Tab-separated table of C-alpha atoms in Angstrom:
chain	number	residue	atom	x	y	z
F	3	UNK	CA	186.511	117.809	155.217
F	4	UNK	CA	189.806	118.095	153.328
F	5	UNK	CA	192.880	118.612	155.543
F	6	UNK	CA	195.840	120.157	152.896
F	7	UNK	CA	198.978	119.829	153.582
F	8	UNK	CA	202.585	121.521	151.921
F	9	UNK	CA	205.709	119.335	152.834
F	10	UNK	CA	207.479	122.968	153.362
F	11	UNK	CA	204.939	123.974	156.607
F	12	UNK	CA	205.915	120.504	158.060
F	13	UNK	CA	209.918	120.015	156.949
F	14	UNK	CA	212.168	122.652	156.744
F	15	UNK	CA	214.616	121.126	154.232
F	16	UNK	CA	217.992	122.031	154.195
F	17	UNK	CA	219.548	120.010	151.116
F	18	UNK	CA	218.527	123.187	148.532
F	19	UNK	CA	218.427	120.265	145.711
F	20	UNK	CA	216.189	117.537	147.380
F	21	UNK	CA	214.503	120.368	149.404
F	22	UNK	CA	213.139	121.977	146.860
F	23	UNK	CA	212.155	118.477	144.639
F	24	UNK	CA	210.143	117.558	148.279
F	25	UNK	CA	208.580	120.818	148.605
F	26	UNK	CA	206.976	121.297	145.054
F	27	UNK	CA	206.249	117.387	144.663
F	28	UNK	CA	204.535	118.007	147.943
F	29	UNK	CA	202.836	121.100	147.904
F	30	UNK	CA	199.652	120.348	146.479
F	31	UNK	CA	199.168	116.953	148.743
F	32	UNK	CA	195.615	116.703	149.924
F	33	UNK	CA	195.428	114.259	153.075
F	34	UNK	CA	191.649	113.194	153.180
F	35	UNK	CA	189.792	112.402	156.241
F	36	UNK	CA	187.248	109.254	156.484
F	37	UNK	CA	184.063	112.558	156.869
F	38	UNK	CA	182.967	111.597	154.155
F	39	UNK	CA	181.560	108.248	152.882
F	40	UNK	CA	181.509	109.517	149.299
F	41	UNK	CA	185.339	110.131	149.618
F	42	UNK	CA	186.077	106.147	150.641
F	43	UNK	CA	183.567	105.707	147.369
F	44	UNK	CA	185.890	107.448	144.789
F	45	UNK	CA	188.963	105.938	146.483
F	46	UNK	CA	187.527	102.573	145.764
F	47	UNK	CA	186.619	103.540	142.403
F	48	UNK	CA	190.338	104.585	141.417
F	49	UNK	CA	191.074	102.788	138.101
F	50	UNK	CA	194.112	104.883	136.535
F	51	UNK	CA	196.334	106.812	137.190
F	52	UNK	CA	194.902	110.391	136.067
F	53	UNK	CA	192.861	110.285	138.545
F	54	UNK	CA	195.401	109.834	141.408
F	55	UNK	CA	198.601	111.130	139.755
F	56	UNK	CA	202.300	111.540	140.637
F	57	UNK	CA	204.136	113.286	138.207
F	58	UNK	CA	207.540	111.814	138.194
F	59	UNK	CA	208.908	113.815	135.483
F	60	UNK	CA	208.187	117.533	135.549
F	61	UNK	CA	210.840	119.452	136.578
F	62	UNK	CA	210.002	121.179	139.204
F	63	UNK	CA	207.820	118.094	139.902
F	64	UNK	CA	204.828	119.077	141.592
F	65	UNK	CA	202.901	115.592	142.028
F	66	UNK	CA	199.378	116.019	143.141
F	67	UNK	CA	197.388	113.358	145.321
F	68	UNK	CA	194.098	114.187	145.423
F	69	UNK	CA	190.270	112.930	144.493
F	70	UNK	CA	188.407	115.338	142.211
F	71	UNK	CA	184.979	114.530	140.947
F	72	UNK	CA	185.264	114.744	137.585
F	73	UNK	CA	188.698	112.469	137.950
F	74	UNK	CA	186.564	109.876	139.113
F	75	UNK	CA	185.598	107.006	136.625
F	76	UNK	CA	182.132	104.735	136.788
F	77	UNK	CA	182.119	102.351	139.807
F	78	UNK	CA	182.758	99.135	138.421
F	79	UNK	CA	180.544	95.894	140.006
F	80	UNK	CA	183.656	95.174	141.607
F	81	UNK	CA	184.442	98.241	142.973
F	82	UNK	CA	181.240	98.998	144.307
F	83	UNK	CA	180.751	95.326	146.421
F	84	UNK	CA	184.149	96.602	147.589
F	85	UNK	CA	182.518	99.535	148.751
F	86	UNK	CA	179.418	97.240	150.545
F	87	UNK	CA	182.168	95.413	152.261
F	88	UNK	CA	183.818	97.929	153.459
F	89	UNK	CA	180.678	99.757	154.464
F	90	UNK	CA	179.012	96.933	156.086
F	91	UNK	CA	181.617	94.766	157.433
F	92	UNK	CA	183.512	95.636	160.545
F	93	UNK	CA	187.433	95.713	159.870
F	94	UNK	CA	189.104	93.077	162.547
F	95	UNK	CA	192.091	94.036	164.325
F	96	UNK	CA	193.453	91.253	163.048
F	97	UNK	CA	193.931	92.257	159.416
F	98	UNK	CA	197.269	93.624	158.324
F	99	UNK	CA	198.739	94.590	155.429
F	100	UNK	CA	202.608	94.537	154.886
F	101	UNK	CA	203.815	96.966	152.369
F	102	UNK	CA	207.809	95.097	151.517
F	103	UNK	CA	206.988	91.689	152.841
F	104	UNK	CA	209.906	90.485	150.409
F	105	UNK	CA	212.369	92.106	151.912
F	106	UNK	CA	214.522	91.880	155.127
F	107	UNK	CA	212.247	92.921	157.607
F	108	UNK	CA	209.430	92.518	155.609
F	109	UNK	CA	209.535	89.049	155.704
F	110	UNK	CA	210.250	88.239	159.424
F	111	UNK	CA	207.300	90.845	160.139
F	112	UNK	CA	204.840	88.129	157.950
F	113	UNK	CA	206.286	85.575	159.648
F	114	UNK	CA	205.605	86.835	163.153
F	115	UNK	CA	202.450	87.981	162.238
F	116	UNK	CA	201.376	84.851	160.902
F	117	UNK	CA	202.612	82.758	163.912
F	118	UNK	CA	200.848	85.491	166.140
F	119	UNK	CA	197.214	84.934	164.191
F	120	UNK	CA	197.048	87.724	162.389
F	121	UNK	CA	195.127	87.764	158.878
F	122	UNK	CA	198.310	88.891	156.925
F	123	UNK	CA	198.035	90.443	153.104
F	124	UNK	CA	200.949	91.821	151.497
F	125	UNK	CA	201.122	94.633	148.820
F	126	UNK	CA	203.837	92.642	146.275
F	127	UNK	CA	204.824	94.184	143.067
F	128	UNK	CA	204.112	92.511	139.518
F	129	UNK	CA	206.969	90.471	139.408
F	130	UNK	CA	208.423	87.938	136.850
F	131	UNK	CA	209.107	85.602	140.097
F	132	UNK	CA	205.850	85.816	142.454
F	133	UNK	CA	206.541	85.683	146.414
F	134	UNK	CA	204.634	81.761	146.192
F	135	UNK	CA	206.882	81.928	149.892
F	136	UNK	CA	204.339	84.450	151.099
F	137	UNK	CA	201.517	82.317	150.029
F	138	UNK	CA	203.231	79.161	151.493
F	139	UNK	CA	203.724	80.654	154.740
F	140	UNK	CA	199.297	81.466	154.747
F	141	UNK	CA	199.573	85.041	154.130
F	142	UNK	CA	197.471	86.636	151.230
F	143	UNK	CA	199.417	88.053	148.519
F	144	UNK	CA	197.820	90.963	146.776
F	145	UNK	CA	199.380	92.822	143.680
F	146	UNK	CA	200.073	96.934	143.683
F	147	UNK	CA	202.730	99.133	143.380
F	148	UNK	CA	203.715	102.131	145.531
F	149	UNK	CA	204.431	103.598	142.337
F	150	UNK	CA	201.279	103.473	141.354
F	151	UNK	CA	198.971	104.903	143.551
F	152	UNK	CA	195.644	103.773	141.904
F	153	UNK	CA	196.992	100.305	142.884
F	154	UNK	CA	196.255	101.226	147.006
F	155	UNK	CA	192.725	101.929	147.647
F	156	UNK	CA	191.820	98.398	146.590
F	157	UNK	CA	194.411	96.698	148.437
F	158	UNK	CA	193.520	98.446	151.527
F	159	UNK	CA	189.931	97.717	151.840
F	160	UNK	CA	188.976	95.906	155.321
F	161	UNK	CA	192.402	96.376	156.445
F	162	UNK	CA	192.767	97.357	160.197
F	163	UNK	CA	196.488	97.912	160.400
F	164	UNK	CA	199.631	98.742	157.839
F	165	UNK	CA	202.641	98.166	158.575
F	166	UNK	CA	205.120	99.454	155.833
F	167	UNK	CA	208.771	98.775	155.605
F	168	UNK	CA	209.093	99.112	152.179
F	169	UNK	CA	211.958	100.760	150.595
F	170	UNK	CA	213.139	101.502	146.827
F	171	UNK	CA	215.206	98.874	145.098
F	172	UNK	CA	218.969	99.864	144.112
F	173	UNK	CA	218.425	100.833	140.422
F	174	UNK	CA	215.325	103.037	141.282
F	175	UNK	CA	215.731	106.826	142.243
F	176	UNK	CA	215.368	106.746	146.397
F	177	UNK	CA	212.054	109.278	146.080
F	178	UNK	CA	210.340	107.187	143.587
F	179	UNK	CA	208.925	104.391	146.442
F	180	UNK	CA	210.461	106.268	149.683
F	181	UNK	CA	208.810	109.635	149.002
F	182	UNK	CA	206.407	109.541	146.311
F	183	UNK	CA	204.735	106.379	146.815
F	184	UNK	CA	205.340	106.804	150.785
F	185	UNK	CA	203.153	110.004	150.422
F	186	UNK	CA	199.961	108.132	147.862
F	187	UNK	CA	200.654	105.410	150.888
F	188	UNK	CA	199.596	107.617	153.910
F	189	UNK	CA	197.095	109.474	151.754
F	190	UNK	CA	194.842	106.100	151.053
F	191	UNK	CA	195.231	104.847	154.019
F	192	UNK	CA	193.933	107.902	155.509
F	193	UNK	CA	191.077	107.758	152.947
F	194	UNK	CA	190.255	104.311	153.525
F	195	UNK	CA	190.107	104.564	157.480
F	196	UNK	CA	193.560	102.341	158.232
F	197	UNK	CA	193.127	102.605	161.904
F	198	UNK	CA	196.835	101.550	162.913
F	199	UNK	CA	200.032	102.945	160.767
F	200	UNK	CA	203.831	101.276	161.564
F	201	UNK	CA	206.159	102.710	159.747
F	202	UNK	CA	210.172	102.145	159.699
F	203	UNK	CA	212.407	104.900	159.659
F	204	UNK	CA	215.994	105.618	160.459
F	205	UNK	CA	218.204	106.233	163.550
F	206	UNK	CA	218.948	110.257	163.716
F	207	UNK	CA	217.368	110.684	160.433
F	208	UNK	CA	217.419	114.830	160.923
F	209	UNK	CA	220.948	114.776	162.057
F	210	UNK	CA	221.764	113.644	158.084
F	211	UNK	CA	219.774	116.225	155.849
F	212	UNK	CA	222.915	115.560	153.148
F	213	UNK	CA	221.841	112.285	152.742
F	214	UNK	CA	219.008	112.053	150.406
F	215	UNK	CA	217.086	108.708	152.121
F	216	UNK	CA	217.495	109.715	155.801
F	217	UNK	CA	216.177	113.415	154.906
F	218	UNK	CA	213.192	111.670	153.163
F	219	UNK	CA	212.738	109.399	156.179
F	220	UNK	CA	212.510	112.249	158.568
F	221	UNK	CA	210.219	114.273	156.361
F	222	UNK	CA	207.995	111.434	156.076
F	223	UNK	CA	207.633	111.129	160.144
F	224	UNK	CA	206.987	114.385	160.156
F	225	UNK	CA	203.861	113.938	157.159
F	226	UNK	CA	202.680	111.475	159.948
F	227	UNK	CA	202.694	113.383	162.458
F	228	UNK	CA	200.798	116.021	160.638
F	229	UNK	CA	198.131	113.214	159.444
F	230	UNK	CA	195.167	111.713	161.557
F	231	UNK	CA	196.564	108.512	161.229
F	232	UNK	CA	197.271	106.585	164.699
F	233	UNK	CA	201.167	105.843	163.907
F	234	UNK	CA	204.025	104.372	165.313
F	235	UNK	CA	207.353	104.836	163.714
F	236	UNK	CA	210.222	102.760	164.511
F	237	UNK	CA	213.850	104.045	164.153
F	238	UNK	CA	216.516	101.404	163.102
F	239	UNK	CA	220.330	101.620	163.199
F	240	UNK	CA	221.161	98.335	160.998
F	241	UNK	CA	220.553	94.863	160.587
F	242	UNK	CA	222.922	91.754	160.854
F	243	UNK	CA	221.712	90.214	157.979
F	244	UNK	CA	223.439	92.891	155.797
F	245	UNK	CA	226.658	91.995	157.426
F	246	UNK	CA	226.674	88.809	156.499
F	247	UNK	CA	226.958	89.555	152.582
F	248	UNK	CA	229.365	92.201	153.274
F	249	UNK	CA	231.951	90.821	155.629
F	250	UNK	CA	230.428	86.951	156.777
F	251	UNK	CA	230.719	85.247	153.254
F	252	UNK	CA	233.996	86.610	151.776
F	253	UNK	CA	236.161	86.658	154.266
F	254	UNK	CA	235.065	82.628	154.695
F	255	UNK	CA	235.701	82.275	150.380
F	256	UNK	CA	239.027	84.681	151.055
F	257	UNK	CA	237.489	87.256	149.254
F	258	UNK	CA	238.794	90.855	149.616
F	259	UNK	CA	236.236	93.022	152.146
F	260	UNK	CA	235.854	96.591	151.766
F	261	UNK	CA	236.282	98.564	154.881
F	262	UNK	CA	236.754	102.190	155.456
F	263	UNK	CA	238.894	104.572	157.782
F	264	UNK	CA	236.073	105.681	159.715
F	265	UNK	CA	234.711	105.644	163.274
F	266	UNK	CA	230.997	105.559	163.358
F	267	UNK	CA	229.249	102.715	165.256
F	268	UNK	CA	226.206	100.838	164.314
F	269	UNK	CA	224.461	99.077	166.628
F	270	UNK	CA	222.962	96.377	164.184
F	271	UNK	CA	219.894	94.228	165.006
F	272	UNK	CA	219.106	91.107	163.984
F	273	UNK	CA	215.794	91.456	162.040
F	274	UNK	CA	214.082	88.698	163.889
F	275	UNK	CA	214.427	90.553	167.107
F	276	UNK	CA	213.326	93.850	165.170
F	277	UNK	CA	209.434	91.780	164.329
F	278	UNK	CA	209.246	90.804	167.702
F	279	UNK	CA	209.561	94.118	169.075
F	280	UNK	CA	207.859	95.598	166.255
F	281	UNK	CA	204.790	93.304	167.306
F	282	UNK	CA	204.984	94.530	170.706
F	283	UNK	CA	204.810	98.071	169.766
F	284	UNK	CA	202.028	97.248	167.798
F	285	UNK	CA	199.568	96.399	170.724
F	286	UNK	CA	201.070	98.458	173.160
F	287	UNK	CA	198.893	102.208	173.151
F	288	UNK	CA	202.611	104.050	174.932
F	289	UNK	CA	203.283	103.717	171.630
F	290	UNK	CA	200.228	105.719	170.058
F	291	UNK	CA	201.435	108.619	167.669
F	292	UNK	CA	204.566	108.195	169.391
F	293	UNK	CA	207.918	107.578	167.795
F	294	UNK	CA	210.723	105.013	169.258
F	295	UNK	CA	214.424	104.012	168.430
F	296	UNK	CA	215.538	99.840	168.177
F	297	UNK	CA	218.937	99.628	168.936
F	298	UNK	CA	221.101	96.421	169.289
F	299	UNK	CA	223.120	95.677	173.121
F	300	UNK	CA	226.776	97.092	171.286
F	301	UNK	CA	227.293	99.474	168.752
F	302	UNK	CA	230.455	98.543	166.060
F	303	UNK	CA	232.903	99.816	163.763
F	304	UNK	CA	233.113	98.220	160.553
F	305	UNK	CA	237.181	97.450	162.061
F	306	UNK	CA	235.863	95.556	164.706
F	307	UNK	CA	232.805	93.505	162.621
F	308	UNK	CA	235.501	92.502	160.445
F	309	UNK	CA	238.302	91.222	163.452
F	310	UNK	CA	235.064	89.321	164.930
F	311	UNK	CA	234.316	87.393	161.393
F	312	UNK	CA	237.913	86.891	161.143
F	313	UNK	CA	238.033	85.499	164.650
F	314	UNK	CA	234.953	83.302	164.019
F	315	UNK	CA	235.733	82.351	160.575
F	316	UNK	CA	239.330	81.400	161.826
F	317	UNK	CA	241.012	83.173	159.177
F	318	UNK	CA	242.137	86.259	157.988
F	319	UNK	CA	240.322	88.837	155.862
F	320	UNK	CA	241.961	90.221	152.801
F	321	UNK	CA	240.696	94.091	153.647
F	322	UNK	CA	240.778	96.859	151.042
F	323	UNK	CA	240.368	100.094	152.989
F	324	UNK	CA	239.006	102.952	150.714
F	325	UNK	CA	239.338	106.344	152.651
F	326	UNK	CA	235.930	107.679	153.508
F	327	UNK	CA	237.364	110.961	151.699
F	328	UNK	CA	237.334	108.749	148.143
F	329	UNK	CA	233.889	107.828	148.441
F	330	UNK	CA	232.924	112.044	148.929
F	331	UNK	CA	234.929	113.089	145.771
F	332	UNK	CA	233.157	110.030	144.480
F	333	UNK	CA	229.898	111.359	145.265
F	334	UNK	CA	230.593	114.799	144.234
F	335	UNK	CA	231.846	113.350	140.557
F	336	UNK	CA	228.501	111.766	140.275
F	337	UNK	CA	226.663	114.181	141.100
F	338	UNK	CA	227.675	115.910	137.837
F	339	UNK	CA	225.927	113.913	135.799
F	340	UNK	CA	221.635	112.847	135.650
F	341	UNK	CA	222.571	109.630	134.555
F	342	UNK	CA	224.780	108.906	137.774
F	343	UNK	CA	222.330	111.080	140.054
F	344	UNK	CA	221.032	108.056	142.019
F	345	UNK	CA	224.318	106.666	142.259
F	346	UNK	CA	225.628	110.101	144.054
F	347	UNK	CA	222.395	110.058	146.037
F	348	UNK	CA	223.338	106.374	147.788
F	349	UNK	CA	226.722	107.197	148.119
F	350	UNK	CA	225.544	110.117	150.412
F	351	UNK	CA	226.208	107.472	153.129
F	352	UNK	CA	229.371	108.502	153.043
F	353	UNK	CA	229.064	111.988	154.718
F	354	UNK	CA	227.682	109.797	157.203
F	355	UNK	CA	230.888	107.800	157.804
F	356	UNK	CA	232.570	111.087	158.346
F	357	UNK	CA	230.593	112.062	161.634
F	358	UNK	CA	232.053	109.371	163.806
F	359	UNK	CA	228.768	109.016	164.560
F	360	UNK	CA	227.558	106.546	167.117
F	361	UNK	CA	224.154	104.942	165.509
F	362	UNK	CA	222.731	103.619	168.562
F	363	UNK	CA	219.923	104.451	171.815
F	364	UNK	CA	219.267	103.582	175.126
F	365	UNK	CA	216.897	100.951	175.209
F	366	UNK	CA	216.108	100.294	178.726
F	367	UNK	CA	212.724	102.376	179.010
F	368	UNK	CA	211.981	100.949	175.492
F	369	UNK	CA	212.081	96.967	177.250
F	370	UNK	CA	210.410	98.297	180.346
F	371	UNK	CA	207.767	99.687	177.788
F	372	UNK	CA	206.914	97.188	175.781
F	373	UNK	CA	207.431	94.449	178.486
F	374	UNK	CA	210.304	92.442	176.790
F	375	UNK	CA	213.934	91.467	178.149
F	376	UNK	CA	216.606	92.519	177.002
F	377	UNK	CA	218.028	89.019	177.263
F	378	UNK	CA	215.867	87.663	174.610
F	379	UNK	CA	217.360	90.099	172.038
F	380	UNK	CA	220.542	88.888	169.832
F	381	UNK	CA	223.846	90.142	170.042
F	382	UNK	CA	226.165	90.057	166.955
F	383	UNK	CA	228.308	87.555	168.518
F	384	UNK	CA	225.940	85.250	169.136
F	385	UNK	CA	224.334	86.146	165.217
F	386	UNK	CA	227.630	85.569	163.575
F	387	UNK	CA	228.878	82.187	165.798
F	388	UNK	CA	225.673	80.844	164.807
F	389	UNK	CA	225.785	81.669	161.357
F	390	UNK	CA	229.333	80.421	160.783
F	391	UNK	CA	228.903	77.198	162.840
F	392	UNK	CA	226.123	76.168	160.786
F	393	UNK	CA	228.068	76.861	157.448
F	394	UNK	CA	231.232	75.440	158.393
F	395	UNK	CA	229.304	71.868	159.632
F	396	UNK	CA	227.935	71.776	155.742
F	397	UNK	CA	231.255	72.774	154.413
F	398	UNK	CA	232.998	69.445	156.819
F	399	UNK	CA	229.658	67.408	155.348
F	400	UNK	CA	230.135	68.216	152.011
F	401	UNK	CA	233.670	67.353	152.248
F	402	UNK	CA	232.986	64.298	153.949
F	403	UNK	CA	230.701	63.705	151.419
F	404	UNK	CA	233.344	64.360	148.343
F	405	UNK	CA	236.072	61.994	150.213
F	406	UNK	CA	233.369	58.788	150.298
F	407	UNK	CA	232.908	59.460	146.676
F	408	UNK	CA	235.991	59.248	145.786
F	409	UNK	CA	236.318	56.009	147.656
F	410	UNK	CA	233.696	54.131	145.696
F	411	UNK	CA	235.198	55.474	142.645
């Protein structure tokens, strides 16, 4: 039984630009159902791209995901003992795939995994630098691209859970991976019987429609909710780790800092704390097709993350301030062009900055639910002290180091 789907009965867009781009490149989604054994045999089978296609380039793009018969090329030998496994062989629970293991959270979710017993693969792209850290660590290391959605089936096959926090890198258009390959994503997995779903969203994502990510985010919970799949999504307001890059390093080398006029507060997480939660959601049915928000204990201003690295750092930062209005008629300038359209799209942010909104939840039912303490979770003082005591000790080594040196010399 086919279930069809348009991205306009489930998400009500009201960016006319992006709306319309989701609708069409949605419309003619098909999200299959396991009914059918011959179904999980073509998905298997998938070997290029005509036969699940995303057209990235037609303008309006209307990208189709679906299985046709006559799409569907020979069963390979491979293919078809893929198809006896899959058949034959119970899935465990234990066997996860992580869709962005190489990033952020993607990494500290292999970790925990890993150090939890679970039979971790992760979906890595083709890459001139493989993830050997992945390997290292004992997870399985698999090759596809969200991109590429005759890449999934394959990957997918005896896989119990996914758990995607994958996003698009900087120089890529944000629907390419975050819609688009989000979409060929649920579809397979849906195909191929993926019994659990996590999937990593943003804080107040339909509070933002103007910003082009957080509008794809909440159209893809929605696309969830519409599927069959057993999901949990997890909200985030922000990591610490992004902080440190930002503010951390050069105010320490007396770099300048960029900082804004604005407001809103971010109640950042370290990303640590965001796997161990995430893991806890995981086994916990509350969380069953439901959706939940991770917030940190305080929410911040970029003014007052700065005044704490200064304070910790024990110096002070050299702060350019660029009005939040700049970075609009920024936006608007780039949005002009098609060769600056992604830039305009990232810099949507800044209508975001202009809320004075406060990017955080109340997370004491969220503890309660998942049985953790609250405790046990990192504040950004503690983050930051930690961070900048370990760097200063190697600075006073490496100094130390330098003056003995110079004494043999």
């Amino acid at each position: 039984m086919a279930v069809s789907m348009s991205a306009s009965s489930f998400c009500q867009l009201k960016s006319a630009s992006l709306g319309s781009e989701l609708r069409s490149s949605a419309k003619n989604i098909t999200l299959r159902s396991l009914a059918s054994r011959d179904l999980v045999n073509q998905a298997i089978s998938l070997s290029s791209a005509d036969s699940l296609s995303l057209n990235a380039t037609a303008v309006p793009r209307t990208n189709v995901v679906s299985v046709s018969a006559s799409a569907i090329p020979p069963v390979t030998a491979a293919s078809a003992a893929a198809v006896t496994a899959f058949q034959g062989t119970p899935v465990r629970t234990t066997s996860v795939l992580v869709v962005g293991a190489t990033g952020t959270l993607g990494r500290q979710i292999v970790r925990k995994l890993l150090d939890d017993g679970f039979d971790v693969r992760c979906l890595v792209r083709p890459r001139p630098q493989p993830a050997d850290f992945l390997r290292d660590w004992g997870a399985t290391v698999v090759q596809g691209d969200l991109t590429k959605p005759e890449t999934l089936p394959a990957a997918l096959v005896g896989v119990h859970t996914v758990i995607d926090c994958a996003t698009g890198r900087p120089e890529e258009p944000i629907r390419t991976v975050d819609w688009d390959g989000k979409v060929a994503l649920i579809q397979s997995a849906q195909a191929m019987g993926v019994q659990r779903y996590l999937f990593f969203s943003i804080h107040e994502s339909e509070q933002h429609p103007e910003v082009p990510l957080m509008e794809i985010k909440k159209c893809t919970e929605k696309l969830l909710e519409q599927s069959t799949l057993n999901y949990t999504t997890i909200r985030l307001c922000g990591f610490m780790q992004a902080l440190i890059g930002q503010y951390a390093v050069p105010i320490l080398e007396e770099q300048s800092v960029w900082g804004t006029d604005a407001t809103t507060r971010v109640a950042y997480m370290d990303s640590q704390d965001v796997a161990r939660m995430a893991m806890a959601a995981l086994r916990n049915e509350k969380t069953y097709r439901k959706t939940i928000t991770l917030a940190g204990p305080r929410a911040w201003t970029t003014q007052e993350v700065i005044a704490l690295c200064e304070r910790l750092a024990g110096q002070d930062a050299k702060v350019t301030t660029v009005p939040v209005g700049v970075l609009k008629l920024t936006r608007k300038f780039m949005q002009l062009f098609q060769w600056s359209s992604d830039v305009a799209d990232r810099l949507a942010f800044s209508e975001v900055l202009t809320s004075n909104a406060v990017f955080s939840a109340p997370m004491t039912e969220t503890y309660k639910m998942l049985g953790l303490d609250p405790k046990d979770t990192t504040t950004l003082e503690q983050y930051l002290q930690e961070y900048y005591t370990q760097i200063l000790r190697k600075l006073k080594d490496l100094k130390a180091t330098s003056k003995q040196g110079d004494y043999y010399l």
